Amino acid sequence: MTDRPLSKRERLKIDRQEMPTSDAAERSRSFTEVNVGFTEQIALLEAQRCLDCKRATCVDGCPVSVDIPSFMGEIERGDLAAAARILFADNSLPAVTGRVCPQETQCEALCVRGRKGAPVAIGHLERFIADWARGHHHDDVAAVEPSGRRVAVIGAGPGGLTAAGELSRRGHAVTVFEALHLPGGVLSYGIPEFRLPNEIVMDEVRRLEALGVQIECNVVIGRTYTLEDLQAGFDAVFVSVGAGLPMFLDIPGEGLKGVYSANEYLTRINLMQSYAFPDANTPVLHGDRVVVIGGGNVAIDAVRTALRLGAHEATIVYRRGRNELPARVEEVSHADEEGVRFQLQVSPLAIEGNDERWVTGVRCVDTELGEPDESGRRRPMPIEGSERVIPCDTVVVAVGTRANPLLTSASPNLAVTNRGYLIADDRGMTNLPGVFAGGDIVRGSATVILAMGDGKRIAGTIDEYLHATAVTIDSHRRRVMSEKGLGTW
Amino acid sequence: MNDQQNTWVMAASGHEVITNTQLSQDVHKLVVTAPRVAAARLPGQFVIVRLGDGAERIPLTIADSNAENGTIVLVVQAVGKSTSDLVGLSAGDHIHDVVGPLGRPSDLVVEGTVVCVAGGVGAAVMYPIAQGLAALGADVITVLGARTAASVVYADELAALGELILCTDDGTAGRTGFVTDALADLLGKRPAAVVYAAGPVPMMRAVAAVTQPRDVRTIVSLNPIMVDGTGMCGGCRVTVDGKMRFACVDGPEFDAHGVDFDELDDRLGTYREFERQAMTHVCRSAG
Ligand SMILES: Cc1cc2nc3c(=O)[nH]c(=O)nc-3n(C[C@H](O)[C@H](O)[C@H](O)COP(=O)(O)OP(=O)(O)OC[C@H]3O[C@@H](n4cnc5c(N)ncnc54)[C@H](O)[C@@H]3O)c2cc1C
Ligand SMILES: Cc1cc2nc3c(=O)[nH]c(=O)nc-3n(C[C@H](O)[C@H](O)[C@H](O)COP(=O)(O)OP(=O)(O)OC[C@H]3O[C@@H](n4cnc5c(N)ncnc54)[C@H](O)[C@@H]3O)c2cc1C
Ligand code: FES
């Protein structure tokens, strides 16, 4: 980069630019997006903080290796279209990841400016460029020669959508099967509007459809079709069904009225729009005092959603301390600003209810942190005699999700770990030839960017696989395709 | 609601209502196009339907199907907003989303005499199970109960599969009294290998109470509130043998003698206030 005008000293003098946010008191009662986004002016200033390191360690922190210094340089030069091209070359959903990636543990954690002071706000700049690009049709995908090969993608979350786009750009005919009535996976049903507006996800889906990707909602693989049907009807299959089965605590009272899994709570609100009841027909309990158990992104999303539904008290109950909260730092500080209460080092023992079996509180015990456990985090140990009840009328359990056996139990030949996750080799291929897998169903609950990274990488290996294998359209295949309504050749 | 969301919903729509027949005052039989579901479904499975934008996702048993025509049969009792909207559809109308078949297929036990006990609209839930059993050569006896003669549905269909014992609470058709009385009499006279039950929770609980002391294996089809039907939300959780199970993926059929019916009954009342509000909202907008 020769044409970067500022000296290193001048760059070092610029402070990290704050993300403009909507007013905490107001926003905590509405679903409008919290982060407003950088203006072009702020973005320029922030990009000037980048030192354009020879060895750009930030790139090592990015699971999809976005060429960060180059896109910073283009922002600085004011060529936003060029910045967008660089960004999209490595990341097909930057408007999403710019909003939801845990940058503080990825790219920004390795930014040299973070050693003395604040790292460059790479995530905010990523979002800035992606949002700019949404307003400036920059899609300059050249039409490709159809390969004549068909690929099925199972699950329309970030992993599946990314793979679908990449495969389609390589000329393959892609059909995505999604169990729910809308695509997007966790991006649609889990992550709330105030953090990731649904419109951004749907924009992306429209872009894929424009590329020729077919998205078929309301199809559950393992029920509507089996994996075997898809193996017969398609040349390759990419399984990206996520790990969406909610876990509960296995403590007394989880069957009381007023207890939700975070998935149910968030799905009712985000996917079914129950905040608009009765105009939307799906109800959700509007708790006055809501306790959310857990400390990850999911818990923080749930507790902030409770505030927006009108809760007077919305409390996180987490058995470890603030430093151990797995949620993104930004979400925790936003939650703080909005008035979420944190009961840290508190572990739930039971959910209590009244005679009519409505929730009345969570019986808890304080914990102290002992030696680190297998996860490397300090183990919470109950403090004797500290039992008490936190009064509430609604409890949301956000203690993680695991592999859903729906697909795998219908395909006993597919190799899984003892916890039900799929096993894939370094090409992303399972033990079944032509059946690939990635995202949360292989990694366990991970992140959007890792699922996308898998989708992108494995689309490449699927492409290689398709080139290395011959097209076979035998009578079996023809029959399955026509009988099952999987299209004709 | 949200206009942009429509594209995919529309693409997946095309579930035309072919016929809508009223079977009793509040129960309708809808024949709906859903070729993929019709081709894959087995007895005991259900679909989740969503009428359109803003509508709820509601679970309904696949009462019957015709794979050749690509149609399924839904028998719907109008008990609230969503079911009332459904029974109000006319031939030619469309249901946006039909997803399925969901749930595990029935465990069809073909051994000795099999008694199928159904109450109210549970008759349509029982029909595919009885049909499956009969097709495998089981000796099926159906005990069918309803409040009154006018509310009996699916009696002819069930009678075609084997012996039918009809009961009404008020004696306007068949025996007077509850299905459990008829079941107790029957089990006193003829040993049964297995009993299936579908209907209101109090009825299933009572059936379990009749069969447990007699040690007759009993399978009930549970109907908790559901959202996704794929195991993702846990809203459909029920307690069976002291363990939490998700009815949409682990069920809907479970061993009756292990089911916590009180919890199921109670949880079905979670949204009673909202349901009332939804209905008055409808009446207001209509009036
Ligand atoms: C509330 C919440 C907040 C989160 N916040 C963040 C965050 O801030 N940052 C971050 O990086 N990560 C976050 N995550 C995690 C992140 O969303 C996931 O890691 C990511 O979505 C995984 O992507 P995926 O494509 O593997 O699966 P998913 O997004 O889970 O998508 C899987 C899709 O497959 C469908 N499906 C499942 N089974 C079948 C089947 N049998 N047939 C057809 N379709 C099927 C599902 O309906 C779903 O649409 C959050 C998760 C949640 C729940
Ligand atoms: C696996 C399964 C199969 C089913 N099969 C059929 C069927 O074949 N035919 C049929 O008519 N109904 C069936 N049901 C019940 C049907 O789904 C509910 O009646 C429906 O969801 C009620 O919606 P609503 O908006 O009309 O009523 P709401 O206004 O939501 O509720 C009205 C009344 O129905 C009760 N209710 C609400 N949800 C359910 C529910 N899921 N199950 C039972 N009662 C409920 C409420 O407690 C309330 O008393 C089935 C349910 C399940 C889980
Ligand atoms: S309905 Fe959501 S898990 Fe069963």
Tab-separated table of C-alpha atoms and ligand atoms in Angstrom, chain A residues 99-102 106 154-161 177-180 182-187 189-192 195 219-223 240-244 262-263 266 270 297-299 301-302 328 331 401 404 406-407 438-441 444-452, chain B residues 230 232, ligand 1:
chain	number	residue	atom	x	y	z
A	99	ARG	CA	-22.966	-7.656	13.496
A	100	VAL	CA	-22.615	-10.991	15.247
A	101	CYS	CA	-18.996	-12.162	15.109
A	102	PRO	CA	-17.147	-12.197	18.446
A	106	GLN	CA	-10.930	-13.146	16.696
A	154	ILE	CA	-29.916	-29.631	4.163
A	155	GLY	CA	-30.653	-26.667	6.415
A	156	ALA	CA	-30.786	-22.989	5.423
A	157	GLY	CA	-28.651	-21.570	8.247
A	158	PRO	CA	-25.443	-19.610	7.599
A	159	GLY	CA	-23.516	-22.805	6.795
A	160	GLY	CA	-26.020	-24.083	4.259
A	161	LEU	CA	-26.664	-20.712	2.647
A	177	PHE	CA	-34.158	-28.015	1.998
A	178	GLU	CA	-35.255	-26.219	5.143
A	179	ALA	CA	-37.509	-27.620	7.863
A	180	LEU	CA	-39.002	-24.296	8.950
A	182	LEU	CA	-38.471	-19.430	6.518
A	183	PRO	CA	-34.780	-19.761	5.659
A	184	GLY	CA	-31.943	-18.351	7.785
A	185	GLY	CA	-31.587	-20.892	10.585
A	186	VAL	CA	-30.568	-19.308	13.865
A	187	LEU	CA	-30.215	-15.971	12.051
A	189	TYR	CA	-35.433	-17.732	14.534
A	190	GLY	CA	-32.785	-17.098	17.191
A	191	ILE	CA	-30.861	-13.851	16.932
A	192	PRO	CA	-33.275	-10.981	17.625
A	195	ARG	CA	-29.133	-7.187	16.882
A	219	VAL	CA	-39.098	-30.069	4.055
A	220	VAL	CA	-37.701	-32.083	6.950
A	221	ILE	CA	-34.949	-34.452	5.960
A	222	GLY	CA	-35.336	-37.636	7.968
A	223	ARG	CA	-39.116	-37.293	7.655
A	240	SER	CA	-25.785	-28.225	7.716
A	241	VAL	CA	-28.659	-28.809	10.094
A	242	GLY	CA	-27.113	-27.006	13.074
A	243	ALA	CA	-27.270	-28.278	16.625
A	244	GLY	CA	-30.604	-26.955	17.698
A	262	ALA	CA	-34.458	-19.962	24.973
A	263	ASN	CA	-35.136	-21.487	21.558
A	266	LEU	CA	-36.904	-16.565	20.820
A	270	ASN	CA	-38.540	-13.725	16.145
A	297	ASN	CA	-25.199	-14.992	23.499
A	298	VAL	CA	-28.450	-16.894	23.611
A	299	ALA	CA	-29.102	-15.967	27.242
A	301	ASP	CA	-30.537	-12.245	23.585
A	302	ALA	CA	-33.365	-13.740	25.628
A	328	ARG	CA	-19.926	-11.243	23.140
A	331	GLU	CA	-23.854	-7.638	24.074
A	401	THR	CA	-28.220	-26.903	22.645
A	404	ASN	CA	-30.813	-33.069	17.005
A	406	LEU	CA	-34.002	-36.213	13.723
A	407	LEU	CA	-31.891	-36.679	10.603
A	438	GLY	CA	-20.310	-28.649	8.307
A	439	GLY	CA	-21.355	-25.970	10.772
A	440	ASP	CA	-22.721	-26.639	14.241
A	441	ILE	CA	-23.732	-30.240	13.457
A	444	GLY	CA	-21.004	-28.471	18.264
A	445	SER	CA	-22.509	-25.091	19.019
A	446	ALA	CA	-20.014	-22.679	17.477
A	447	THR	CA	-20.385	-19.427	15.589
A	448	VAL	CA	-21.900	-17.981	12.460
A	449	ILE	CA	-18.523	-17.303	10.879
A	450	LEU	CA	-17.284	-20.832	11.508
A	451	ALA	CA	-20.420	-22.295	9.961
A	452	MET	CA	-19.966	-19.991	6.963
B	230	THR	CA	-38.677	-30.692	14.760
B	232	MET	CA	-35.885	-27.347	18.205
C	1	LIG	C1	-29.979	-16.981	20.104
C	1	LIG	C2	-28.639	-17.254	19.471
C	1	LIG	C3	-27.707	-16.240	19.392
C	1	LIG	C4	-26.467	-16.458	18.789
C	1	LIG	N1	-25.595	-15.418	18.679
C	1	LIG	C5	-24.442	-15.585	17.987
C	1	LIG	C6	-23.565	-14.492	17.761
C	1	LIG	O1	-23.796	-13.383	18.219
C	1	LIG	N2	-22.438	-14.700	17.038
C	1	LIG	C7	-22.145	-15.923	16.498
C	1	LIG	O2	-21.157	-16.057	15.796
C	1	LIG	N3	-22.943	-16.987	16.722
C	1	LIG	C8	-24.089	-16.850	17.458
C	1	LIG	N4	-24.917	-17.929	17.665
C	1	LIG	C9	-24.510	-19.247	17.129
C	1	LIG	C10	-24.764	-19.334	15.625
C	1	LIG	O3	-26.027	-18.825	15.333
C	1	LIG	C11	-24.619	-20.753	15.125
C	1	LIG	O4	-23.324	-21.206	15.421
C	1	LIG	C12	-24.852	-20.843	13.614
C	1	LIG	O5	-26.123	-20.363	13.268
C	1	LIG	C13	-24.675	-22.261	13.089
C	1	LIG	O6	-24.992	-22.296	11.724
C	1	LIG	P1	-25.458	-23.631	10.977
C	1	LIG	O7	-25.632	-23.254	9.570
C	1	LIG	O8	-24.528	-24.722	11.319
C	1	LIG	O9	-26.858	-24.023	11.637
C	1	LIG	P2	-28.210	-23.255	12.009
C	1	LIG	O10	-28.107	-21.787	11.971
C	1	LIG	O11	-28.652	-23.886	13.274
C	1	LIG	O12	-29.192	-23.674	10.838
C	1	LIG	C14	-29.608	-25.001	10.644
C	1	LIG	C15	-30.876	-25.011	9.833
C	1	LIG	O13	-31.173	-26.349	9.468
C	1	LIG	C16	-32.550	-26.592	9.633
C	1	LIG	N5	-32.733	-28.021	9.868
C	1	LIG	C17	-32.414	-28.728	10.974
C	1	LIG	N6	-32.704	-30.021	10.804
C	1	LIG	C18	-33.205	-30.140	9.558
C	1	LIG	C19	-33.691	-31.257	8.802
C	1	LIG	N7	-33.686	-32.493	9.297
C	1	LIG	N8	-34.165	-31.033	7.551
C	1	LIG	C20	-34.168	-29.755	7.040
C	1	LIG	N9	-33.715	-28.689	7.707
C	1	LIG	C21	-33.235	-28.877	8.953
C	1	LIG	C22	-32.939	-25.753	10.810
C	1	LIG	O14	-34.331	-25.483	10.832
C	1	LIG	C23	-32.091	-24.504	10.587
C	1	LIG	O15	-32.777	-23.562	9.799
C	1	LIG	C24	-26.153	-17.744	18.303
C	1	LIG	C25	-27.077	-18.786	18.420
C	1	LIG	C26	-28.310	-18.558	18.997
C	1	LIG	C27	-29.296	-19.690	19.111
